[in-house]
Amino acid sequence: MELLVKNGLVVTMDGERRVLRNASIAVDGGRIVEIGREVKGKADVVIDAGRKIVLPGLINAHTHLPMTLFRGVADDVPLDRWLREEIWPVEAKLEGRHIYAGALLGCLEMIRSGTTCFNDMYFFMDEVARAVEESGIRGVLSHAMLDLGDGEKARRFLREGEELMRRHRQDGRVRIFLGPHAPYTCSEELLIKTKELSDKYKTGVHIHVAETKAEVEDSVKAHGKSPFEYLDSIGFLGPRVVAAHSVWASDQEVEIMAERGVKVAHNPVCNMKIASGVARVPDYLERGITVALGTDGPASNNSLELFDDMKICALVHKLRSMDASAVPAEKVLEFATINGAKALGMEAEIGSLEAGKRADIILLDIDRPNLVPLTNPVSHVVYAARGCDVSTVIVDGRVVMEDRQLRTLDQGQVLAFAREEARDLFTKAGREDRLFDL
Amino acid sequence: MELLVKNGLVVTMDGERRVLRNASIAVDGGRIVEIGREVKGKADVVIDAGRKIVLPGLINAHTHLPMTLFRGVADDVPLDRWLREEIWPVEAKLEGRHIYAGALLGCLEMIRSGTTCFNDMYFFMDEVARAVEESGIRGVLSHAMLDLGDGEKARRFLREGEELMRRHRQDGRVRIFLGPHAPYTCSEELLIKTKELSDKYKTGVHIHVAETKAEVEDSVKAHGKSPFEYLDSIGFLGPRVVAAHSVWASDQEVEIMAERGVKVAHNPVCNMKIASGVARVPDYLERGITVALGTDGPASNNSLELFDDMKICALVHKLRSMDASAVPAEKVLEFATINGAKALGMEAEIGSLEAGKRADIILLDIDRPNLVPLTNPVSHVVYAARGCDVSTVIVDGRVVMEDRQLRTLDQGQVLAFAREEARDLFTKAGREDRLFDL
């Protein structure tokens, strides 16, 4: 076999949520071929997982990766001002090289904090694909489409989205989804055509829905319906739709989401930071809706480390429901692993450690002050662990980080490149004062 | 001079909140003697702070350090069950050696995540003092007093508290506070005598107040007054009182707290985890009440890393007030530094980087994926940095960690000792099944 991860405390996240002591994982052809205590045979590469918690790689269900370059430019301001004054004027100056640099930086940050797959929506997505290919991570990429009612633009975006899909195989580490930005930035025509393309290519749709209360109010004004009702009325919703945020949904909309099989990409940190609210996650769970976990873009988080988001997710729902048993650690770890895979339609391939799945595996070092004593591996992962406790990361059977040493990227180069391109971008936007030089 | 921290990006947290580029800090006799661009003279030890953010050491305003041993034993359960079924039966078996091991582990975790001072309440505090002395950290320690109305017990606790105070000098890295547990576990006599001792010795008082809604309801039933009203009615409140939690305070109580100069130790993570609620921090700030930041014990957090708590603090108040500009990063960093010092009555000595203060200094490495590009050092510290970005920690002028290498503790030994003592404790309590052995 190619690779053997030997003798770990394996949190499988399989159907029975088994936790296996002293278990090994055999990998061949990029896939897990066997998992258990008595794995036999010789391996080309052996990773010692003694004193490690072994987990499926984390899945970030919603982000805008190249926005690493905007990290920290405008914090503690409301969404509207954030977008209009700080983000959009700089985004207008974006070029492919900026995107590539920002995406490489994001891939680096995610690998170092145990994320092996992410669901992204932005522009210049071939550049993001390039960063995914080079870094060894797995990415589901959508070209953001927003026509603001302009039919010409709608057709151009759809063409670009379809072309992006055709340029990339749909079975490797890069996958392409369609990315209509949101019901309030996309025309009905664009949304309907997106749905048709999605059916034609059997590909997922990544969209922002019901992020803020204002969005719901505007939707009611414009369509006489709240966002999920509106989307359902035009036949848009279905099991391939990943609805980022889904903060403001009425009881009736929760029913619609459940019936249509809509997946939720929940972003608690961003929703708190921009003061959007808290999604009704316990209600979604009760209705059997799949909830996955995202960071959102690093400009509104400001990190891509899912360990932060897992802890905060568990905490905020306890607060919202005033119930300490709400959304327990086990659930949150599902959000960040197997549910992320389900949201992306990839649950047969990733999201848990089981024979037959692609080998996306992370190892967490337990010899850390914050993880001693080892009482409950799952709650330790959610409440006490952090990205830098991840020692080794395997994606698609390939070791991309081992004992904190990156195998695919040169950290110094990636950081220098990102700084350089951030400077170029902010200078072009007349905002070089936003950067602190050392 | 003894020590020179050279050429850093210094976030002083001084009165003007100055951020100095390429600044150096000269240390002699454990104190900062000069800070600025043109520091002259030779130093015995030089720490290169180029490409580092230099901050005052973080101050954890409320914890129960030895509870590291309980980390993860009971998550996602309500407070009452947590205490009665999981914590108290094991605490009943605590011995000095367990405390010492748990405290050493806590000191290790705090040093590695940039905390240089903590405010602690627990039992066997001489053992905690020993861990503080050995690890090089700074600790303010209170012997927890709870008599539950038993006059004999009250006198014993007061005697023990006073003796503890007399056994330790009040001007070193170890300081002693008085620790009446809470208004609902202490008799009026114990509270009044504590106040008298506090006046006599000019020492601080560390107490839990108004943590849960149930506590307020019980207080109204027992005294016809809510907790702060009750404490004020017996003359207990004053500027030396650090009130941990202070989640449930009426408008009138906010006025009382402001008038008496009560300090708040805010613990947002624990308050969320146990579903207690969110303290009225914006109201406290508006009334000029000093708010400091704590983790609470590691059994209800489950970490001692203040970077987590800073981020979550900023987020939860934005959510609670539905205002993205509420409790901005600058405020949160105040909570974790200069306000922590004020809460402990030590603002003349620690909490900011200024000539004349003790040299409690941390260095944060900016060459990390999560801190690139460097847009806003303060918001980066709060929203994007984490404990493992701290490279070097100086307490009282002494380097206790340099480039992630500990100078005072042997990490392997501390972890092994903590595991051993956790096993001993849980075995004595008949709960060895709570520990996962590898």
PDB file of N, CA, C and O in Angstrom, chain A residues 9 51 68 71-72 75-77 272-273 301 305 308 311 318 324-325 329 367 369-370 372-375 379 383 386 388 419 434 436-437, chain B residues 9 21 51 68 71-72 75-77 272-273 301 305 308 311 318 324-325 329 367 369-370 372-375 379 383 386 388 419 434 436-437:
ATOM      1  N   LEU A   9      -5.636   7.135  17.766  1.00  0.00           N
ATOM      2  CA  LEU A   9      -6.962   7.178  18.380  1.00  0.00           C
ATOM      3  C   LEU A   9      -7.872   7.786  17.307  1.00  0.00           C
ATOM      4  O   LEU A   9      -7.896   8.997  17.093  1.00  0.00           O
ATOM      5  N   ARG A  51      -0.170   8.536  20.116  1.00  0.00           N
ATOM      6  CA  ARG A  51      -0.345   9.823  20.796  1.00  0.00           C
ATOM      7  C   ARG A  51      -0.911  10.896  19.879  1.00  0.00           C
ATOM      8  O   ARG A  51      -0.604  12.085  20.024  1.00  0.00           O
ATOM      9  N   THR A  68      -8.414  36.694   2.016  1.00  0.00           N
ATOM     10  CA  THR A  68      -7.294  36.775   2.966  1.00  0.00           C
ATOM     11  C   THR A  68      -6.604  38.125   2.845  1.00  0.00           C
ATOM     12  O   THR A  68      -6.150  38.680   3.852  1.00  0.00           O
ATOM     13  N   ARG A  71      -7.961  40.788   5.135  1.00  0.00           N
ATOM     14  CA  ARG A  71      -8.046  40.482   6.564  1.00  0.00           C
ATOM     15  C   ARG A  71      -7.719  41.716   7.412  1.00  0.00           C
ATOM     16  O   ARG A  71      -6.648  42.300   7.279  1.00  0.00           O
ATOM     17  N   GLY A  72      -8.666  42.107   8.241  1.00  0.00           N
ATOM     18  CA  GLY A  72      -8.389  43.185   9.189  1.00  0.00           C
ATOM     19  C   GLY A  72      -8.490  44.596   8.636  1.00  0.00           C
ATOM     20  O   GLY A  72      -8.252  45.558   9.357  1.00  0.00           O
ATOM     21  N   ASP A  75     -12.664  46.266  10.595  1.00  0.00           N
ATOM     22  CA  ASP A  75     -13.367  45.496  11.617  1.00  0.00           C
ATOM     23  C   ASP A  75     -14.261  46.413  12.416  1.00  0.00           C
ATOM     24  O   ASP A  75     -14.087  47.628  12.411  1.00  0.00           O
ATOM     25  N   ASP A  76     -15.204  45.795  13.105  1.00  0.00           N
ATOM     26  CA  ASP A  76     -16.059  46.543  14.032  1.00  0.00           C
ATOM     27  C   ASP A  76     -16.879  47.619  13.324  1.00  0.00           C
ATOM     28  O   ASP A  76     -17.145  48.673  13.900  1.00  0.00           O
ATOM     29  N   VAL A  77     -17.232  47.358  12.071  1.00  0.00           N
ATOM     30  CA  VAL A  77     -18.127  48.285  11.354  1.00  0.00           C
ATOM     31  C   VAL A  77     -19.310  47.485  10.797  1.00  0.00           C
ATOM     32  O   VAL A  77     -19.190  46.293  10.531  1.00  0.00           O
ATOM     33  N   MET A 272     -21.917  36.693  13.781  1.00  0.00           N
ATOM     34  CA  MET A 272     -21.769  37.462  15.011  1.00  0.00           C
ATOM     35  C   MET A 272     -20.979  38.743  14.735  1.00  0.00           C
ATOM     36  O   MET A 272     -21.344  39.820  15.183  1.00  0.00           O
ATOM     37  N   LYS A 273     -19.911  38.615  13.975  1.00  0.00           N
ATOM     38  CA  LYS A 273     -19.009  39.759  13.780  1.00  0.00           C
ATOM     39  C   LYS A 273     -19.712  40.906  13.071  1.00  0.00           C
ATOM     40  O   LYS A 273     -19.478  42.075  13.375  1.00  0.00           O
ATOM     41  N   ASN A 301     -13.990  37.451   9.689  1.00  0.00           N
ATOM     42  CA  ASN A 301     -13.931  36.320  10.642  1.00  0.00           C
ATOM     43  C   ASN A 301     -12.902  36.564  11.742  1.00  0.00           C
ATOM     44  O   ASN A 301     -13.329  36.449  12.909  1.00  0.00           O
ATOM     45  N   GLU A 305      -9.469  29.318  10.399  1.00  0.00           N
ATOM     46  CA  GLU A 305      -9.237  28.162  11.259  1.00  0.00           C
ATOM     47  C   GLU A 305     -10.563  27.633  11.799  1.00  0.00           C
ATOM     48  O   GLU A 305     -11.180  28.227  12.686  1.00  0.00           O
ATOM     49  N   ASP A 308     -11.678  27.423  15.653  1.00  0.00           N
ATOM     50  CA  ASP A 308     -12.370  28.596  16.216  1.00  0.00           C
ATOM     51  C   ASP A 308     -13.872  28.473  16.008  1.00  0.00           C
ATOM     52  O   ASP A 308     -14.664  28.665  16.941  1.00  0.00           O
ATOM     53  N   LYS A 311     -15.753  25.794  18.078  1.00  0.00           N
ATOM     54  CA  LYS A 311     -15.986  26.162  19.477  1.00  0.00           C
ATOM     55  C   LYS A 311     -17.098  27.209  19.569  1.00  0.00           C
ATOM     56  O   LYS A 311     -18.038  27.078  20.365  1.00  0.00           O
ATOM     57  N   LYS A 318     -25.813  27.370  22.554  1.00  0.00           N
ATOM     58  CA  LYS A 318     -26.152  27.213  23.975  1.00  0.00           C
ATOM     59  C   LYS A 318     -26.710  28.528  24.510  1.00  0.00           C
ATOM     60  O   LYS A 318     -27.706  28.553  25.229  1.00  0.00           O
ATOM     61  N   ALA A 324     -27.487  24.502  28.042  1.00  0.00           N
ATOM     62  CA  ALA A 324     -26.090  24.064  27.952  1.00  0.00           C
ATOM     63  C   ALA A 324     -25.927  22.766  27.167  1.00  0.00           C
ATOM     64  O   ALA A 324     -24.813  22.419  26.771  1.00  0.00           O
ATOM     65  N   SER A 325     -27.021  22.063  26.941  1.00  0.00           N
ATOM     66  CA  SER A 325     -26.902  20.806  26.194  1.00  0.00           C
ATOM     67  C   SER A 325     -27.201  20.994  24.708  1.00  0.00           C
ATOM     68  O   SER A 325     -27.085  20.047  23.925  1.00  0.00           O
ATOM     69  N   ALA A 329     -20.829  18.936  21.344  1.00  0.00           N
ATOM     70  CA  ALA A 329     -19.578  18.824  20.592  1.00  0.00           C
ATOM     71  C   ALA A 329     -19.676  17.820  19.442  1.00  0.00           C
ATOM     72  O   ALA A 329     -19.172  18.073  18.344  1.00  0.00           O
ATOM     73  N   ASP A 367      -0.132  15.649  22.952  1.00  0.00           N
ATOM     74  CA  ASP A 367       0.849  16.069  23.964  1.00  0.00           C
ATOM     75  C   ASP A 367       0.960  17.585  24.011  1.00  0.00           C
ATOM     76  O   ASP A 367       2.046  18.155  23.846  1.00  0.00           O
ATOM     77  N   PRO A 369      -0.460  21.103  26.255  1.00  0.00           N
ATOM     78  CA  PRO A 369      -1.041  21.469  27.554  1.00  0.00           C
ATOM     79  C   PRO A 369      -2.560  21.590  27.501  1.00  0.00           C
ATOM     80  O   PRO A 369      -3.242  21.188  28.442  1.00  0.00           O
ATOM     81  N   ASN A 370      -3.091  22.131  26.402  1.00  0.00           N
ATOM     82  CA  ASN A 370      -4.529  22.367  26.308  1.00  0.00           C
ATOM     83  C   ASN A 370      -5.337  21.102  26.083  1.00  0.00           C
ATOM     84  O   ASN A 370      -6.564  21.151  26.109  1.00  0.00           O
ATOM     85  N   VAL A 372      -4.595  18.095  27.811  1.00  0.00           N
ATOM     86  CA  VAL A 372      -4.312  17.191  28.929  1.00  0.00           C
ATOM     87  C   VAL A 372      -5.232  17.552  30.095  1.00  0.00           C
ATOM     88  O   VAL A 372      -5.403  18.747  30.378  1.00  0.00           O
ATOM     89  N   PRO A 373      -5.828  16.573  30.813  1.00  0.00           N
ATOM     90  CA  PRO A 373      -5.802  15.139  30.515  1.00  0.00           C
ATOM     91  C   PRO A 373      -6.758  14.814  29.366  1.00  0.00           C
ATOM     92  O   PRO A 373      -7.638  15.616  29.053  1.00  0.00           O
ATOM     93  N   LEU A 374      -6.585  13.634  28.790  1.00  0.00           N
ATOM     94  CA  LEU A 374      -7.420  13.238  27.657  1.00  0.00           C
ATOM     95  C   LEU A 374      -8.684  12.577  28.197  1.00  0.00           C
ATOM     96  O   LEU A 374      -8.693  11.395  28.522  1.00  0.00           O
ATOM     97  N   THR A 375      -9.726  13.372  28.326  1.00  0.00           N
ATOM     98  CA  THR A 375     -10.965  12.861  28.895  1.00  0.00           C
ATOM     99  C   THR A 375     -11.944  12.454  27.799  1.00  0.00           C
ATOM    100  O   THR A 375     -12.460  11.352  27.802  1.00  0.00           O
ATOM    101  N   SER A 379     -14.911  16.194  22.538  1.00  0.00           N
ATOM    102  CA  SER A 379     -15.090  17.535  23.112  1.00  0.00           C
ATOM    103  C   SER A 379     -13.755  18.268  23.187  1.00  0.00           C
ATOM    104  O   SER A 379     -13.713  19.496  23.078  1.00  0.00           O
ATOM    105  N   TYR A 383     -13.705  22.010  21.919  1.00  0.00           N
ATOM    106  CA  TYR A 383     -13.589  23.075  22.925  1.00  0.00           C
ATOM    107  C   TYR A 383     -12.155  23.464  23.279  1.00  0.00           C
ATOM    108  O   TYR A 383     -11.943  24.553  23.820  1.00  0.00           O
ATOM    109  N   ARG A 386      -6.760  23.527  18.939  1.00  0.00           N
ATOM    110  CA  ARG A 386      -6.678  24.590  17.936  1.00  0.00           C
ATOM    111  C   ARG A 386      -5.853  24.130  16.747  1.00  0.00           C
ATOM    112  O   ARG A 386      -5.215  23.081  16.789  1.00  0.00           O
ATOM    113  N   CYS A 388      -3.084  24.796  15.486  1.00  0.00           N
ATOM    114  CA  CYS A 388      -1.663  24.480  15.569  1.00  0.00           C
ATOM    115  C   CYS A 388      -1.406  23.170  16.314  1.00  0.00           C
ATOM    116  O   CYS A 388      -0.269  22.713  16.364  1.00  0.00           O
ATOM    117  N   ARG A 419       1.901  39.376   0.779  1.00  0.00           N
ATOM    118  CA  ARG A 419       2.146  40.755   1.225  1.00  0.00           C
ATOM    119  C   ARG A 419       2.354  41.683   0.030  1.00  0.00           C
ATOM    120  O   ARG A 419       1.835  42.797  -0.005  1.00  0.00           O
ATOM    121  N   ARG A 434      -3.928  51.382   4.514  1.00  0.00           N
ATOM    122  CA  ARG A 434      -4.542  50.272   5.241  1.00  0.00           C
ATOM    123  C   ARG A 434      -3.504  49.230   5.673  1.00  0.00           C
ATOM    124  O   ARG A 434      -3.789  48.377   6.498  1.00  0.00           O
ATOM    125  N   PHE A 436       0.172  48.033   7.224  1.00  0.00           N
ATOM    126  CA  PHE A 436       1.171  48.360   8.226  1.00  0.00           C
ATOM    127  C   PHE A 436       2.469  47.714   7.757  1.00  0.00           C
ATOM    128  O   PHE A 436       2.543  46.498   7.670  1.00  0.00           O
ATOM    129  N   ASP A 437       3.439  48.496   7.443  1.00  0.00           N
ATOM    130  CA  ASP A 437       4.669  47.890   6.964  1.00  0.00           C
ATOM    131  C   ASP A 437       5.650  47.700   8.102  1.00  0.00           C
ATOM    132  O   ASP A 437       5.768  48.550   8.970  1.00  0.00           O
TER     133      ASP A 437
ATOM    134  N   LEU B   9       7.143  46.126  16.936  1.00  0.00           N
ATOM    135  CA  LEU B   9       5.924  46.923  16.727  1.00  0.00           C
ATOM    136  C   LEU B   9       5.181  46.874  18.063  1.00  0.00           C
ATOM    137  O   LEU B   9       4.527  45.877  18.389  1.00  0.00           O
ATOM    138  N   ARG B  21       6.274  51.937  16.127  1.00  0.00           N
ATOM    139  CA  ARG B  21       7.040  51.090  15.207  1.00  0.00           C
ATOM    140  C   ARG B  21       8.515  51.141  15.561  1.00  0.00           C
ATOM    141  O   ARG B  21       9.013  52.175  15.994  1.00  0.00           O
ATOM    142  N   ARG B  51       9.823  42.042  13.270  1.00  0.00           N
ATOM    143  CA  ARG B  51       8.753  41.168  12.780  1.00  0.00           C
ATOM    144  C   ARG B  51       7.942  40.548  13.923  1.00  0.00           C
ATOM    145  O   ARG B  51       7.442  39.426  13.815  1.00  0.00           O
ATOM    146  N   THR B  68      -7.769  22.413  35.503  1.00  0.00           N
ATOM    147  CA  THR B  68      -7.236  21.787  34.282  1.00  0.00           C
ATOM    148  C   THR B  68      -7.469  20.283  34.325  1.00  0.00           C
ATOM    149  O   THR B  68      -7.742  19.673  33.298  1.00  0.00           O
ATOM    150  N   ARG B  71     -10.709  19.138  32.763  1.00  0.00           N
ATOM    151  CA  ARG B  71     -10.987  19.571  31.398  1.00  0.00           C
ATOM    152  C   ARG B  71     -11.703  18.465  30.604  1.00  0.00           C
ATOM    153  O   ARG B  71     -11.204  17.351  30.504  1.00  0.00           O
ATOM    154  N   GLY B  72     -12.884  18.779  30.123  1.00  0.00           N
ATOM    155  CA  GLY B  72     -13.582  17.838  29.231  1.00  0.00           C
ATOM    156  C   GLY B  72     -14.321  16.703  29.918  1.00  0.00           C
ATOM    157  O   GLY B  72     -14.895  15.856  29.244  1.00  0.00           O
ATOM    158  N   ASP B  75     -19.027  17.968  29.381  1.00  0.00           N
ATOM    159  CA  ASP B  75     -19.394  19.102  28.543  1.00  0.00           C
ATOM    160  C   ASP B  75     -20.840  18.968  28.116  1.00  0.00           C
ATOM    161  O   ASP B  75     -21.427  17.891  28.176  1.00  0.00           O
ATOM    162  N   ASP B  76     -21.395  20.080  27.667  1.00  0.00           N
ATOM    163  CA  ASP B  76     -22.745  20.069  27.094  1.00  0.00           C
ATOM    164  C   ASP B  76     -23.794  19.598  28.097  1.00  0.00           C
ATOM    165  O   ASP B  76     -24.770  18.955  27.723  1.00  0.00           O
ATOM    166  N   VAL B  77     -23.558  19.903  29.374  1.00  0.00           N
ATOM    167  CA  VAL B  77     -24.575  19.602  30.395  1.00  0.00           C
ATOM    168  C   VAL B  77     -24.859  20.883  31.185  1.00  0.00           C
ATOM    169  O   VAL B  77     -24.003  21.753  31.295  1.00  0.00           O
ATOM    170  N   MET B 272     -21.382  31.398  28.087  1.00  0.00           N
ATOM    171  CA  MET B 272     -22.069  30.804  26.938  1.00  0.00           C
ATOM    172  C   MET B 272     -22.142  29.295  27.090  1.00  0.00           C
ATOM    173  O   MET B 272     -23.179  28.680  26.862  1.00  0.00           O
ATOM    174  N   LYS B 273     -21.033  28.699  27.508  1.00  0.00           N
ATOM    175  CA  LYS B 273     -20.953  27.227  27.544  1.00  0.00           C
ATOM    176  C   LYS B 273     -21.960  26.639  28.517  1.00  0.00           C
ATOM    177  O   LYS B 273     -22.558  25.592  28.263  1.00  0.00           O
ATOM    178  N   ASN B 301     -14.646  25.770  29.811  1.00  0.00           N
ATOM    179  CA  ASN B 301     -14.211  26.740  28.782  1.00  0.00           C
ATOM    180  C   ASN B 301     -13.881  26.064  27.442  1.00  0.00           C
ATOM    181  O   ASN B 301     -14.477  26.519  26.467  1.00  0.00           O
ATOM    182  N   GLU B 305      -6.653  29.771  27.100  1.00  0.00           N
ATOM    183  CA  GLU B 305      -6.052  30.648  26.105  1.00  0.00           C
ATOM    184  C   GLU B 305      -6.895  31.901  25.912  1.00  0.00           C
ATOM    185  O   GLU B 305      -7.959  31.860  25.305  1.00  0.00           O
ATOM    186  N   ASP B 308      -8.707  33.078  22.527  1.00  0.00           N
ATOM    187  CA  ASP B 308     -10.070  32.590  22.290  1.00  0.00           C
ATOM    188  C   ASP B 308     -11.091  33.544  22.898  1.00  0.00           C
ATOM    189  O   ASP B 308     -12.067  33.944  22.258  1.00  0.00           O
ATOM    190  N   LYS B 311     -11.544  37.001  21.222  1.00  0.00           N
ATOM    191  CA  LYS B 311     -12.329  36.969  19.977  1.00  0.00           C
ATOM    192  C   LYS B 311     -13.814  36.779  20.296  1.00  0.00           C
ATOM    193  O   LYS B 311     -14.670  37.507  19.789  1.00  0.00           O
ATOM    194  N   LYS B 318     -21.376  42.000  19.923  1.00  0.00           N
ATOM    195  CA  LYS B 318     -21.944  42.464  18.655  1.00  0.00           C
ATOM    196  C   LYS B 318     -23.291  41.770  18.423  1.00  0.00           C
ATOM    197  O   LYS B 318     -24.264  42.390  18.017  1.00  0.00           O
ATOM    198  N   ALA B 324     -22.528  45.807  14.896  1.00  0.00           N
ATOM    199  CA  ALA B 324     -21.185  45.332  14.542  1.00  0.00           C
ATOM    200  C   ALA B 324     -20.081  46.209  15.123  1.00  0.00           C
ATOM    201  O   ALA B 324     -18.915  45.803  15.142  1.00  0.00           O
ATOM    202  N   SER B 325     -20.449  47.413  15.589  1.00  0.00           N
ATOM    203  CA  SER B 325     -19.413  48.287  16.144  1.00  0.00           C
ATOM    204  C   SER B 325     -19.320  48.160  17.667  1.00  0.00           C
ATOM    205  O   SER B 325     -18.470  48.791  18.296  1.00  0.00           O
ATOM    206  N   ALA B 329     -12.337  45.797  18.898  1.00  0.00           N
ATOM    207  CA  ALA B 329     -11.108  45.082  19.247  1.00  0.00           C
ATOM    208  C   ALA B 329     -10.271  45.841  20.281  1.00  0.00           C
ATOM    209  O   ALA B 329      -9.733  45.241  21.218  1.00  0.00           O
ATOM    210  N   ASP B 367       4.889  36.549  11.197  1.00  0.00           N
ATOM    211  CA  ASP B 367       5.108  35.735   9.996  1.00  0.00           C
ATOM    212  C   ASP B 367       4.299  34.452  10.064  1.00  0.00           C
ATOM    213  O   ASP B 367       4.845  33.340   9.971  1.00  0.00           O
ATOM    214  N   PRO B 369       0.540  32.629   8.643  1.00  0.00           N
ATOM    215  CA  PRO B 369      -0.478  32.800   7.603  1.00  0.00           C
ATOM    216  C   PRO B 369      -1.696  33.578   8.095  1.00  0.00           C
ATOM    217  O   PRO B 369      -2.254  34.396   7.356  1.00  0.00           O
ATOM    218  N   ASN B 370      -2.107  33.351   9.351  1.00  0.00           N
ATOM    219  CA  ASN B 370      -3.306  33.993   9.864  1.00  0.00           C
ATOM    220  C   ASN B 370      -3.116  35.474  10.185  1.00  0.00           C
ATOM    221  O   ASN B 370      -4.090  36.140  10.518  1.00  0.00           O
ATOM    222  N   VAL B 372      -1.291  37.618   8.056  1.00  0.00           N
ATOM    223  CA  VAL B 372      -0.859  38.288   6.820  1.00  0.00           C
ATOM    224  C   VAL B 372      -2.105  38.633   5.998  1.00  0.00           C
ATOM    225  O   VAL B 372      -3.004  37.799   5.893  1.00  0.00           O
ATOM    226  N   PRO B 373      -2.194  39.822   5.390  1.00  0.00           N
ATOM    227  CA  PRO B 373      -1.268  40.943   5.542  1.00  0.00           C
ATOM    228  C   PRO B 373      -1.473  41.657   6.872  1.00  0.00           C
ATOM    229  O   PRO B 373      -2.517  41.492   7.492  1.00  0.00           O
ATOM    230  N   LEU B 374      -0.482  42.461   7.268  1.00  0.00           N
ATOM    231  CA  LEU B 374      -0.576  43.154   8.548  1.00  0.00           C
ATOM    232  C   LEU B 374      -1.307  44.476   8.324  1.00  0.00           C
ATOM    233  O   LEU B 374      -0.725  45.476   7.904  1.00  0.00           O
ATOM    234  N   THR B 375      -2.603  44.463   8.569  1.00  0.00           N
ATOM    235  CA  THR B 375      -3.417  45.646   8.325  1.00  0.00           C
ATOM    236  C   THR B 375      -3.613  46.439   9.611  1.00  0.00           C
ATOM    237  O   THR B 375      -3.366  47.630   9.655  1.00  0.00           O
ATOM    238  N   SER B 379      -6.564  44.655  15.821  1.00  0.00           N
ATOM    239  CA  SER B 379      -7.646  43.739  15.441  1.00  0.00           C
ATOM    240  C   SER B 379      -7.075  42.374  15.067  1.00  0.00           C
ATOM    241  O   SER B 379      -7.724  41.351  15.271  1.00  0.00           O
ATOM    242  N   TYR B 383      -8.855  39.213  16.604  1.00  0.00           N
ATOM    243  CA  TYR B 383      -9.674  38.378  15.715  1.00  0.00           C
ATOM    244  C   TYR B 383      -8.919  37.265  14.998  1.00  0.00           C
ATOM    245  O   TYR B 383      -9.537  36.310  14.539  1.00  0.00           O
ATOM    246  N   ARG B 386      -3.608  33.666  17.646  1.00  0.00           N
ATOM    247  CA  ARG B 386      -3.881  32.666  18.678  1.00  0.00           C
ATOM    248  C   ARG B 386      -2.652  32.440  19.536  1.00  0.00           C
ATOM    249  O   ARG B 386      -1.564  32.922  19.220  1.00  0.00           O
ATOM    250  N   CYS B 388      -0.577  30.168  20.023  1.00  0.00           N
ATOM    251  CA  CYS B 388       0.672  29.609  19.506  1.00  0.00           C
ATOM    252  C   CYS B 388       1.420  30.585  18.605  1.00  0.00           C
ATOM    253  O   CYS B 388       2.532  30.289  18.184  1.00  0.00           O
ATOM    254  N   ARG B 419      -1.142  14.122  34.018  1.00  0.00           N
ATOM    255  CA  ARG B 419      -1.879  12.902  33.650  1.00  0.00           C
ATOM    256  C   ARG B 419      -1.929  11.917  34.820  1.00  0.00           C
ATOM    257  O   ARG B 419      -2.959  11.327  35.108  1.00  0.00           O
ATOM    258  N   ARG B 434     -13.629   8.180  33.224  1.00  0.00           N
ATOM    259  CA  ARG B 434     -13.661   9.491  32.584  1.00  0.00           C
ATOM    260  C   ARG B 434     -12.381   9.768  31.781  1.00  0.00           C
ATOM    261  O   ARG B 434     -12.331  10.692  30.991  1.00  0.00           O
ATOM    262  N   PHE B 436      -9.317   8.746  29.162  1.00  0.00           N
ATOM    263  CA  PHE B 436      -9.021   7.990  27.967  1.00  0.00           C
ATOM    264  C   PHE B 436      -7.530   7.713  27.987  1.00  0.00           C
ATOM    265  O   PHE B 436      -6.736   8.652  27.942  1.00  0.00           O
ATOM    266  N   ASP B 437      -7.155   6.491  28.077  1.00  0.00           N
ATOM    267  CA  ASP B 437      -5.720   6.228  28.131  1.00  0.00           C
ATOM    268  C   ASP B 437      -5.180   5.920  26.745  1.00  0.00           C
ATOM    269  O   ASP B 437      -5.823   5.240  25.969  1.00  0.00           O
TER     270      ASP B 437
END
